[in-house]
Amino acid sequence: MNNLPYRPNVCLIILNKDNQIFMGERHKAPNCWQLPQGGAEPEFTLSENALREASEELGADQDCFSIIKQLTATHVYDFRVIPPFARDLWKGQSQTFWLLRYTGEDTQIDLNRYHPEFQNWRWCAVSELLEIAENIRVEGYSKALPEIINYLNE
């Protein structure tokens, strides 16, 4: 039994002005679409990590993002294959979901500004999220989806 802890992770649902969701196609992984996410650095709060990750993964300035709210949904999962950065540190990830607003222009998104996580990106309708997402991501995203829909219907 693996007694290693789960790595704290923030998963970002980033809405544009039309309430479409940002999806990224993983770098060097064609057709693997997902929401931006990343490990939570211990020197930052979870909300600071959410804004930092949004800026890093989309390549837009941090002031182009605002936090709408932290969702109550969480998702804990074991790594199928332990990535090198996690070896002997974590057995998986414990995700919190964050709803953010992107107030910048599409032209400000630069996937190559920092270390690229995505090779392509698109905005999608909320109804398309689970259809577009890589299969291994659907379980976690399904937990957050009702809260996203509730927010948009308020």
mmCIF file of N, CA, C and O in Angstrom, residues 12-109:
data_model
loop_
_atom_site.group_PDB
_atom_site.id
_atom_site.type_symbol
_atom_site.label_atom_id
_atom_site.label_comp_id
_atom_site.label_asym_id
_atom_site.label_seq_id
_atom_site.Cartn_x
_atom_site.Cartn_y
_atom_site.Cartn_z
ATOM 1 N N LEU A 12 -8.874 24.642 -13.009
ATOM 2 C CA LEU A 12 -9.454 25.939 -13.316
ATOM 3 C C LEU A 12 -10.516 25.869 -14.400
ATOM 4 O O LEU A 12 -10.252 25.383 -15.509
ATOM 5 N N ILE A 13 -11.689 26.359 -14.080
ATOM 6 C CA ILE A 13 -12.743 26.548 -15.061
ATOM 7 C C ILE A 13 -12.724 28.038 -15.366
ATOM 8 O O ILE A 13 -13.150 28.858 -14.546
ATOM 9 N N ILE A 14 -12.176 28.391 -16.524
ATOM 10 C CA ILE A 14 -11.979 29.789 -16.890
ATOM 11 C C ILE A 14 -13.039 30.169 -17.916
ATOM 12 O O ILE A 14 -13.092 29.597 -19.009
ATOM 13 N N LEU A 15 -13.885 31.123 -17.541
ATOM 14 C CA LEU A 15 -14.967 31.591 -18.406
ATOM 15 C C LEU A 15 -14.568 32.883 -19.107
ATOM 16 O O LEU A 15 -13.992 33.777 -18.492
ATOM 17 N N ASN A 16 -14.934 32.980 -20.392
ATOM 18 C CA ASN A 16 -14.737 34.247 -21.096
ATOM 19 C C ASN A 16 -16.000 35.101 -20.953
ATOM 20 O O ASN A 16 -16.931 34.727 -20.233
ATOM 21 N N LYS A 17 -16.042 36.213 -21.648
ATOM 22 C CA LYS A 17 -17.185 37.131 -21.518
ATOM 23 C C LYS A 17 -18.486 36.510 -22.006
ATOM 24 O O LYS A 17 -19.570 36.944 -21.621
ATOM 25 N N ASP A 18 -18.385 35.475 -22.843
ATOM 26 C CA ASP A 18 -19.573 34.782 -23.357
ATOM 27 C C ASP A 18 -19.899 33.520 -22.558
ATOM 28 O O ASP A 18 -20.700 32.694 -23.003
ATOM 29 N N ASN A 19 -19.258 33.368 -21.391
ATOM 30 C CA ASN A 19 -19.439 32.202 -20.514
ATOM 31 C C ASN A 19 -19.070 30.879 -21.185
ATOM 32 O O ASN A 19 -19.651 29.836 -20.905
ATOM 33 N N GLN A 20 -18.086 30.952 -22.068
ATOM 34 C CA GLN A 20 -17.507 29.746 -22.642
ATOM 35 C C GLN A 20 -16.294 29.361 -21.804
ATOM 36 O O GLN A 20 -15.664 30.224 -21.178
ATOM 37 N N ILE A 21 -15.959 28.084 -21.819
ATOM 38 C CA ILE A 21 -14.886 27.538 -20.982
ATOM 39 C C ILE A 21 -13.618 27.343 -21.805
ATOM 40 O O ILE A 21 -13.666 26.801 -22.918
ATOM 41 N N PHE A 22 -12.487 27.734 -21.232
ATOM 42 C CA PHE A 22 -11.184 27.525 -21.863
ATOM 43 C C PHE A 22 -10.804 26.053 -21.763
ATOM 44 O O PHE A 22 -10.827 25.465 -20.688
ATOM 45 N N MET A 23 -10.430 25.471 -22.903
ATOM 46 C CA MET A 23 -9.909 24.102 -22.948
ATOM 47 C C MET A 23 -8.567 24.140 -23.670
ATOM 48 O O MET A 23 -8.416 24.839 -24.679
ATOM 49 N N GLY A 24 -7.605 23.383 -23.149
ATOM 50 C CA GLY A 24 -6.295 23.310 -23.772
ATOM 51 C C GLY A 24 -5.998 21.897 -24.249
ATOM 52 O O GLY A 24 -6.359 20.923 -23.586
ATOM 53 N N GLU A 25 -5.344 21.819 -25.403
ATOM 54 C CA GLU A 25 -4.886 20.536 -25.925
ATOM 55 C C GLU A 25 -3.458 20.323 -25.425
ATOM 56 O O GLU A 25 -2.571 21.130 -25.701
ATOM 57 N N ARG A 26 -3.255 19.266 -24.655
ATOM 58 C CA ARG A 26 -1.961 19.037 -24.010
ATOM 59 C C ARG A 26 -0.810 19.078 -24.999
ATOM 60 O O ARG A 26 -0.901 18.560 -26.106
ATOM 61 N N HIS A 27 0.268 19.696 -24.548
ATOM 62 C CA HIS A 27 1.493 19.799 -25.343
ATOM 63 C C HIS A 27 1.998 18.397 -25.686
ATOM 64 O O HIS A 27 2.123 17.540 -24.807
ATOM 65 N N LYS A 28 2.241 18.160 -26.950
ATOM 66 C CA LYS A 28 2.735 16.878 -27.462
ATOM 67 C C LYS A 28 1.784 15.719 -27.197
ATOM 68 O O LYS A 28 2.210 14.567 -27.067
ATOM 69 N N ALA A 29 0.481 16.020 -27.078
ATOM 70 C CA ALA A 29 -0.526 14.974 -26.874
ATOM 71 C C ALA A 29 -1.773 15.337 -27.684
ATOM 72 O O ALA A 29 -2.757 15.818 -27.137
ATOM 73 N N PRO A 30 -1.733 15.107 -28.996
ATOM 74 C CA PRO A 30 -2.874 15.481 -29.843
ATOM 75 C C PRO A 30 -4.182 14.872 -29.349
ATOM 76 O O PRO A 30 -4.229 13.728 -28.907
ATOM 77 N N ASN A 31 -5.227 15.686 -29.410
ATOM 78 C CA ASN A 31 -6.591 15.290 -29.033
ATOM 79 C C ASN A 31 -6.783 15.023 -27.541
ATOM 80 O O ASN A 31 -7.799 14.445 -27.155
ATOM 81 N N CYS A 32 -5.859 15.426 -26.706
ATOM 82 C CA CYS A 32 -6.019 15.314 -25.250
ATOM 83 C C CYS A 32 -6.344 16.703 -24.712
ATOM 84 O O CYS A 32 -5.448 17.507 -24.441
ATOM 85 N N TRP A 33 -7.641 16.977 -24.583
ATOM 86 C CA TRP A 33 -8.120 18.286 -24.162
ATOM 87 C C TRP A 33 -8.451 18.261 -22.677
ATOM 88 O O TRP A 33 -9.022 17.290 -22.171
ATOM 89 N N GLN A 34 -8.087 19.329 -21.994
ATOM 90 C CA GLN A 34 -8.347 19.410 -20.565
ATOM 91 C C GLN A 34 -8.441 20.858 -20.109
ATOM 92 O O GLN A 34 -8.097 21.778 -20.836
ATOM 93 N N LEU A 35 -8.900 21.013 -18.869
ATOM 94 C CA LEU A 35 -8.898 22.310 -18.213
ATOM 95 C C LEU A 35 -7.490 22.588 -17.699
ATOM 96 O O LEU A 35 -6.741 21.659 -17.387
ATOM 97 N N PRO A 36 -7.116 23.850 -17.571
ATOM 98 C CA PRO A 36 -5.828 24.164 -16.950
ATOM 99 C C PRO A 36 -5.820 23.670 -15.503
ATOM 100 O O PRO A 36 -6.838 23.748 -14.800
ATOM 101 N N GLN A 37 -4.700 23.155 -15.075
ATOM 102 C CA GLN A 37 -4.560 22.693 -13.695
ATOM 103 C C GLN A 37 -3.088 22.688 -13.329
ATOM 104 O O GLN A 37 -2.226 22.735 -14.195
ATOM 105 N N GLY A 38 -2.823 22.614 -12.040
ATOM 106 C CA GLY A 38 -1.439 22.528 -11.622
ATOM 107 C C GLY A 38 -1.316 22.320 -10.133
ATOM 108 O O GLY A 38 -2.273 22.525 -9.379
ATOM 109 N N GLY A 39 -0.142 21.908 -9.750
ATOM 110 C CA GLY A 39 0.143 21.682 -8.337
ATOM 111 C C GLY A 39 0.128 22.981 -7.561
ATOM 112 O O GLY A 39 0.566 24.027 -8.047
ATOM 113 N N ALA A 40 -0.393 22.903 -6.355
ATOM 114 C CA ALA A 40 -0.443 24.070 -5.469
ATOM 115 C C ALA A 40 0.888 24.202 -4.741
ATOM 116 O O ALA A 40 1.292 23.302 -4.011
ATOM 117 N N GLU A 41 1.564 25.304 -4.968
ATOM 118 C CA GLU A 41 2.839 25.573 -4.294
ATOM 119 C C GLU A 41 2.550 25.988 -2.857
ATOM 120 O O GLU A 41 1.683 26.841 -2.618
ATOM 121 N N PRO A 42 3.268 25.402 -1.875
ATOM 122 C CA PRO A 42 2.933 25.636 -0.466
ATOM 123 C C PRO A 42 3.110 27.078 0.008
ATOM 124 O O PRO A 42 2.481 27.482 0.977
ATOM 125 N N GLU A 43 3.921 27.867 -0.681
ATOM 126 C CA GLU A 43 4.134 29.251 -0.248
ATOM 127 C C GLU A 43 3.009 30.187 -0.662
ATOM 128 O O GLU A 43 3.010 31.363 -0.290
ATOM 129 N N PHE A 44 2.044 29.672 -1.438
ATOM 130 C CA PHE A 44 0.907 30.473 -1.878
ATOM 131 C C PHE A 44 -0.395 29.877 -1.345
ATOM 132 O O PHE A 44 -0.484 28.671 -1.114
ATOM 133 N N THR A 45 -1.417 30.724 -1.189
ATOM 134 C CA THR A 45 -2.751 30.216 -0.851
ATOM 135 C C THR A 45 -3.315 29.504 -2.079
ATOM 136 O O THR A 45 -2.805 29.667 -3.198
ATOM 137 N N LEU A 46 -4.375 28.742 -1.896
ATOM 138 C CA LEU A 46 -4.986 28.073 -3.042
ATOM 139 C C LEU A 46 -5.482 29.079 -4.078
ATOM 140 O O LEU A 46 -5.334 28.870 -5.277
ATOM 141 N N SER A 47 -6.063 30.191 -3.616
ATOM 142 C CA SER A 47 -6.534 31.194 -4.574
ATOM 143 C C SER A 47 -5.363 31.841 -5.319
ATOM 144 O O SER A 47 -5.460 32.094 -6.526
ATOM 145 N N GLU A 48 -4.264 32.082 -4.650
ATOM 146 C CA GLU A 48 -3.077 32.612 -5.329
ATOM 147 C C GLU A 48 -2.546 31.599 -6.341
ATOM 148 O O GLU A 48 -2.123 31.972 -7.437
ATOM 149 N N ASN A 49 -2.571 30.323 -5.970
ATOM 150 C CA ASN A 49 -2.150 29.275 -6.898
ATOM 151 C C ASN A 49 -3.059 29.237 -8.125
ATOM 152 O O ASN A 49 -2.581 29.042 -9.245
ATOM 153 N N ALA A 50 -4.357 29.414 -7.933
ATOM 154 C CA ALA A 50 -5.295 29.396 -9.054
ATOM 155 C C ALA A 50 -4.969 30.521 -10.044
ATOM 156 O O ALA A 50 -4.910 30.291 -11.263
ATOM 157 N N LEU A 51 -4.743 31.713 -9.546
ATOM 158 C CA LEU A 51 -4.413 32.842 -10.423
ATOM 159 C C LEU A 51 -3.052 32.653 -11.091
ATOM 160 O O LEU A 51 -2.886 32.952 -12.284
ATOM 161 N N ARG A 52 -2.086 32.136 -10.348
ATOM 162 C CA ARG A 52 -0.748 31.889 -10.899
ATOM 163 C C ARG A 52 -0.818 30.866 -12.029
ATOM 164 O O ARG A 52 -0.256 31.061 -13.103
ATOM 165 N N GLU A 53 -1.528 29.767 -11.780
ATOM 166 C CA GLU A 53 -1.654 28.717 -12.795
ATOM 167 C C GLU A 53 -2.378 29.242 -14.035
ATOM 168 O O GLU A 53 -2.002 28.913 -15.158
ATOM 169 N N ALA A 54 -3.427 30.027 -13.852
ATOM 170 C CA ALA A 54 -4.157 30.582 -14.990
ATOM 171 C C ALA A 54 -3.211 31.400 -15.864
ATOM 172 O O ALA A 54 -3.179 31.239 -17.092
ATOM 173 N N SER A 55 -2.441 32.260 -15.234
ATOM 174 C CA SER A 55 -1.512 33.106 -15.969
ATOM 175 C C SER A 55 -0.436 32.271 -16.665
ATOM 176 O O SER A 55 -0.135 32.477 -17.846
ATOM 177 N N GLU A 56 0.129 31.311 -15.961
ATOM 178 C CA GLU A 56 1.200 30.488 -16.530
ATOM 179 C C GLU A 56 0.704 29.634 -17.700
ATOM 180 O O GLU A 56 1.380 29.511 -18.713
ATOM 181 N N GLU A 57 -0.450 29.028 -17.561
ATOM 182 C CA GLU A 57 -0.892 28.084 -18.582
ATOM 183 C C GLU A 57 -1.476 28.766 -19.810
ATOM 184 O O GLU A 57 -1.333 28.272 -20.918
ATOM 185 N N LEU A 58 -2.119 29.922 -19.629
ATOM 186 C CA LEU A 58 -2.655 30.654 -20.777
ATOM 187 C C LEU A 58 -1.659 31.679 -21.318
ATOM 188 O O LEU A 58 -1.823 32.172 -22.420
ATOM 189 N N GLY A 59 -0.652 32.011 -20.515
ATOM 190 C CA GLY A 59 0.343 32.971 -20.963
ATOM 191 C C GLY A 59 -0.151 34.400 -20.992
ATOM 192 O O GLY A 59 0.429 35.254 -21.653
ATOM 193 N N ALA A 60 -1.236 34.681 -20.289
ATOM 194 C CA ALA A 60 -1.780 36.042 -20.198
ATOM 195 C C ALA A 60 -1.427 36.616 -18.833
ATOM 196 O O ALA A 60 -1.229 35.869 -17.871
ATOM 197 N N ASP A 61 -1.350 37.937 -18.739
ATOM 198 C CA ASP A 61 -1.033 38.575 -17.461
ATOM 199 C C ASP A 61 -2.058 38.190 -16.396
ATOM 200 O O ASP A 61 -3.244 38.017 -16.696
ATOM 201 N N GLN A 62 -1.592 38.093 -15.158
ATOM 202 C CA GLN A 62 -2.450 37.679 -14.057
ATOM 203 C C GLN A 62 -3.632 38.623 -13.852
ATOM 204 O O GLN A 62 -4.696 38.191 -13.417
ATOM 205 N N ASP A 63 -3.475 39.883 -14.201
ATOM 206 C CA ASP A 63 -4.587 40.820 -14.010
ATOM 207 C C ASP A 63 -5.705 40.626 -15.037
ATOM 208 O O ASP A 63 -6.734 41.302 -14.985
ATOM 209 N N CYS A 64 -5.540 39.687 -15.965
ATOM 210 C CA CYS A 64 -6.612 39.328 -16.912
ATOM 211 C C CYS A 64 -7.579 38.312 -16.308
ATOM 212 O O CYS A 64 -8.560 37.937 -16.952
ATOM 213 N N PHE A 65 -7.302 37.863 -15.083
ATOM 214 C CA PHE A 65 -8.112 36.833 -14.442
ATOM 215 C C PHE A 65 -8.651 37.341 -13.112
ATOM 216 O O PHE A 65 -7.961 38.043 -12.390
ATOM 217 N N SER A 66 -9.863 36.928 -12.800
ATOM 218 C CA SER A 66 -10.401 37.182 -11.462
ATOM 219 C C SER A 66 -11.100 35.909 -11.006
ATOM 220 O O SER A 66 -11.680 35.172 -11.818
ATOM 221 N N ILE A 67 -11.028 35.677 -9.719
ATOM 222 C CA ILE A 67 -11.674 34.493 -9.159
ATOM 223 C C ILE A 67 -13.137 34.807 -8.907
ATOM 224 O O ILE A 67 -13.471 35.796 -8.248
ATOM 225 N N ILE A 68 -13.999 33.976 -9.447
ATOM 226 C CA ILE A 68 -15.426 34.077 -9.165
ATOM 227 C C ILE A 68 -15.702 33.376 -7.847
ATOM 228 O O ILE A 68 -16.287 33.946 -6.947
ATOM 229 N N LYS A 69 -15.225 32.126 -7.742
ATOM 230 C CA LYS A 69 -15.367 31.398 -6.477
ATOM 231 C C LYS A 69 -14.658 30.054 -6.548
ATOM 232 O O LYS A 69 -14.377 29.535 -7.631
ATOM 233 N N GLN A 70 -14.375 29.527 -5.376
ATOM 234 C CA GLN A 70 -13.907 28.150 -5.262
ATOM 235 C C GLN A 70 -15.152 27.272 -5.204
ATOM 236 O O GLN A 70 -16.081 27.545 -4.440
ATOM 237 N N LEU A 71 -15.186 26.242 -6.018
ATOM 238 C CA LEU A 71 -16.319 25.331 -6.005
ATOM 239 C C LEU A 71 -16.187 24.379 -4.818
ATOM 240 O O LEU A 71 -15.091 24.188 -4.285
ATOM 241 N N THR A 72 -17.283 23.782 -4.402
ATOM 242 C CA THR A 72 -17.226 22.815 -3.293
ATOM 243 C C THR A 72 -16.766 21.446 -3.781
ATOM 244 O O THR A 72 -16.297 20.639 -2.992
ATOM 245 N N ALA A 73 -16.903 21.186 -5.077
ATOM 246 C CA ALA A 73 -16.483 19.899 -5.641
ATOM 247 C C ALA A 73 -14.979 19.714 -5.474
ATOM 248 O O ALA A 73 -14.203 20.667 -5.578
ATOM 249 N N THR A 74 -14.605 18.479 -5.201
ATOM 250 C CA THR A 74 -13.196 18.091 -5.156
ATOM 251 C C THR A 74 -13.062 16.756 -5.880
ATOM 252 O O THR A 74 -14.046 16.044 -6.090
ATOM 253 N N HIS A 75 -11.844 16.422 -6.245
ATOM 254 C CA HIS A 75 -11.586 15.151 -6.923
ATOM 255 C C HIS A 75 -10.212 14.651 -6.485
ATOM 256 O O HIS A 75 -9.224 15.355 -6.655
ATOM 257 N N VAL A 76 -10.182 13.469 -5.918
ATOM 258 C CA VAL A 76 -8.933 12.857 -5.472
ATOM 259 C C VAL A 76 -8.705 11.630 -6.343
ATOM 260 O O VAL A 76 -9.600 10.806 -6.520
ATOM 261 N N TYR A 77 -7.492 11.522 -6.875
ATOM 262 C CA TYR A 77 -7.194 10.367 -7.728
ATOM 263 C C TYR A 77 -5.728 9.964 -7.609
ATOM 264 O O TYR A 77 -4.865 10.792 -7.313
ATOM 265 N N ASP A 78 -5.497 8.689 -7.820
ATOM 266 C CA ASP A 78 -4.135 8.153 -7.864
ATOM 267 C C ASP A 78 -3.598 8.309 -9.282
ATOM 268 O O ASP A 78 -4.347 8.182 -10.259
ATOM 269 N N PHE A 79 -2.298 8.573 -9.385
ATOM 270 C CA PHE A 79 -1.664 8.603 -10.696
ATOM 271 C C PHE A 79 -1.716 7.204 -11.297
ATOM 272 O O PHE A 79 -1.441 6.222 -10.601
ATOM 273 N N ARG A 80 -2.074 7.114 -12.572
ATOM 274 C CA ARG A 80 -2.024 5.813 -13.259
ATOM 275 C C ARG A 80 -0.570 5.402 -13.449
ATOM 276 O O ARG A 80 -0.208 4.254 -13.263
ATOM 277 N N VAL A 81 0.248 6.359 -13.861
ATOM 278 C CA VAL A 81 1.687 6.189 -13.979
ATOM 279 C C VAL A 81 2.297 7.350 -13.212
ATOM 280 O O VAL A 81 1.953 8.505 -13.465
ATOM 281 N N ILE A 82 3.161 7.059 -12.261
ATOM 282 C CA ILE A 82 3.766 8.128 -11.442
ATOM 283 C C ILE A 82 4.680 8.982 -12.327
ATOM 284 O O ILE A 82 5.645 8.476 -12.886
ATOM 285 N N PRO A 83 4.370 10.278 -12.475
ATOM 286 C CA PRO A 83 5.266 11.135 -13.255
ATOM 287 C C PRO A 83 6.579 11.363 -12.503
ATOM 288 O O PRO A 83 6.620 11.273 -11.267
ATOM 289 N N PRO A 84 7.646 11.653 -13.224
ATOM 290 C CA PRO A 84 8.952 11.831 -12.570
ATOM 291 C C PRO A 84 8.937 12.845 -11.422
ATOM 292 O O PRO A 84 9.566 12.618 -10.390
ATOM 293 N N PHE A 85 8.199 13.960 -11.571
ATOM 294 C CA PHE A 85 8.183 14.981 -10.518
ATOM 295 C C PHE A 85 7.525 14.491 -9.231
ATOM 296 O O PHE A 85 7.736 15.062 -8.165
ATOM 297 N N ALA A 86 6.725 13.441 -9.328
ATOM 298 C CA ALA A 86 5.967 12.959 -8.164
ATOM 299 C C ALA A 86 6.598 11.744 -7.481
ATOM 300 O O ALA A 86 6.197 11.389 -6.369
ATOM 301 N N ARG A 87 7.565 11.137 -8.136
ATOM 302 C CA ARG A 87 8.156 9.907 -7.616
ATOM 303 C C ARG A 87 8.666 10.102 -6.186
ATOM 304 O O ARG A 87 9.374 11.042 -5.897
ATOM 305 N N ASP A 88 8.227 9.238 -5.303
ATOM 306 C CA ASP A 88 8.591 9.233 -3.874
ATOM 307 C C ASP A 88 8.065 10.450 -3.103
ATOM 308 O O ASP A 88 8.475 10.682 -1.971
ATOM 309 N N LEU A 89 7.174 11.231 -3.720
ATOM 310 C CA LEU A 89 6.584 12.392 -3.045
ATOM 311 C C LEU A 89 5.077 12.267 -2.906
ATOM 312 O O LEU A 89 4.524 12.541 -1.851
ATOM 313 N N TRP A 90 4.386 11.916 -4.007
ATOM 314 C CA TRP A 90 2.929 11.876 -4.033
ATOM 315 C C TRP A 90 2.436 10.629 -4.755
ATOM 316 O O TRP A 90 3.049 10.169 -5.710
ATOM 317 N N LYS A 91 1.288 10.135 -4.327
ATOM 318 C CA LYS A 91 0.694 8.985 -5.008
ATOM 319 C C LYS A 91 -0.398 9.400 -5.992
ATOM 320 O O LYS A 91 -0.866 8.596 -6.787
ATOM 321 N N GLY A 92 -0.792 10.653 -5.928
ATOM 322 C CA GLY A 92 -1.840 11.163 -6.809
ATOM 323 C C GLY A 92 -2.082 12.620 -6.506
ATOM 324 O O GLY A 92 -1.215 13.285 -5.909
ATOM 325 N N GLN A 93 -3.256 13.100 -6.869
ATOM 326 C CA GLN A 93 -3.572 14.506 -6.665
ATOM 327 C C GLN A 93 -4.927 14.680 -6.008
ATOM 328 O O GLN A 93 -5.831 13.875 -6.205
ATOM 329 N N SER A 94 -5.028 15.745 -5.228
ATOM 330 C CA SER A 94 -6.276 16.149 -4.598
ATOM 331 C C SER A 94 -6.649 17.504 -5.187
ATOM 332 O O SER A 94 -6.025 18.520 -4.873
ATOM 333 N N GLN A 95 -7.647 17.494 -6.077
ATOM 334 C CA GLN A 95 -8.005 18.695 -6.815
ATOM 335 C C GLN A 95 -9.097 19.500 -6.131
ATOM 336 O O GLN A 95 -10.083 18.946 -5.659
ATOM 337 N N THR A 96 -8.891 20.796 -6.134
ATOM 338 C CA THR A 96 -9.959 21.737 -5.843
ATOM 339 C C THR A 96 -10.283 22.435 -7.158
ATOM 340 O O THR A 96 -9.410 22.599 -8.012
ATOM 341 N N PHE A 97 -11.532 22.809 -7.337
ATOM 342 C CA PHE A 97 -11.963 23.445 -8.577
ATOM 343 C C PHE A 97 -12.238 24.921 -8.324
ATOM 344 O O PHE A 97 -12.859 25.285 -7.323
ATOM 345 N N TRP A 98 -11.801 25.740 -9.275
ATOM 346 C CA TRP A 98 -11.905 27.187 -9.173
ATOM 347 C C TRP A 98 -12.568 27.741 -10.414
ATOM 348 O O TRP A 98 -12.174 27.415 -11.541
ATOM 349 N N LEU A 99 -13.560 28.581 -10.216
ATOM 350 C CA LEU A 99 -14.251 29.245 -11.309
ATOM 351 C C LEU A 99 -13.646 30.639 -11.449
ATOM 352 O O LEU A 99 -13.666 31.427 -10.501
ATOM 353 N N LEU A 100 -13.083 30.923 -12.609
ATOM 354 C CA LEU A 100 -12.420 32.190 -12.880
ATOM 355 C C LEU A 100 -13.054 32.871 -14.079
ATOM 356 O O LEU A 100 -13.649 32.223 -14.932
ATOM 357 N N ARG A 101 -12.864 34.172 -14.131
ATOM 358 C CA ARG A 101 -13.298 34.971 -15.281
ATOM 359 C C ARG A 101 -12.044 35.472 -15.991
ATOM 360 O O ARG A 101 -11.131 36.000 -15.348
ATOM 361 N N TYR A 102 -12.018 35.304 -17.315
ATOM 362 C CA TYR A 102 -10.954 35.868 -18.137
ATOM 363 C C TYR A 102 -11.474 37.155 -18.749
ATOM 364 O O TYR A 102 -12.480 37.144 -19.474
ATOM 365 N N THR A 103 -10.822 38.281 -18.444
ATOM 366 C CA THR A 103 -11.274 39.582 -18.925
ATOM 367 C C THR A 103 -10.390 40.138 -20.028
ATOM 368 O O THR A 103 -10.654 41.228 -20.538
ATOM 369 N N GLY A 104 -9.359 39.386 -20.389
ATOM 370 C CA GLY A 104 -8.470 39.845 -21.457
ATOM 371 C C GLY A 104 -9.043 39.553 -22.830
ATOM 372 O O GLY A 104 -10.157 39.044 -22.973
ATOM 373 N N GLU A 105 -8.265 39.886 -23.827
ATOM 374 C CA GLU A 105 -8.612 39.593 -25.222
ATOM 375 C C GLU A 105 -7.979 38.257 -25.603
ATOM 376 O O GLU A 105 -6.936 37.880 -25.055
ATOM 377 N N ASP A 106 -8.586 37.576 -26.552
ATOM 378 C CA ASP A 106 -8.017 36.307 -27.018
ATOM 379 C C ASP A 106 -6.587 36.487 -27.514
ATOM 380 O O ASP A 106 -5.760 35.582 -27.382
ATOM 381 N N THR A 107 -6.288 37.640 -28.085
ATOM 382 C CA THR A 107 -4.943 37.905 -28.611
ATOM 383 C C THR A 107 -3.891 37.965 -27.506
ATOM 384 O O THR A 107 -2.696 37.887 -27.793
ATOM 385 N N GLN A 108 -4.317 38.099 -26.242
ATOM 386 C CA GLN A 108 -3.374 38.139 -25.125
ATOM 387 C C GLN A 108 -2.993 36.740 -24.638
ATOM 388 O O GLN A 108 -2.091 36.604 -23.822
ATOM 389 N N ILE A 109 -3.662 35.718 -25.122
ATOM 390 C CA ILE A 109 -3.328 34.344 -24.752
ATOM 391 C C ILE A 109 -2.124 33.913 -25.569
ATOM 392 O O ILE A 109 -2.142 33.968 -26.800
#
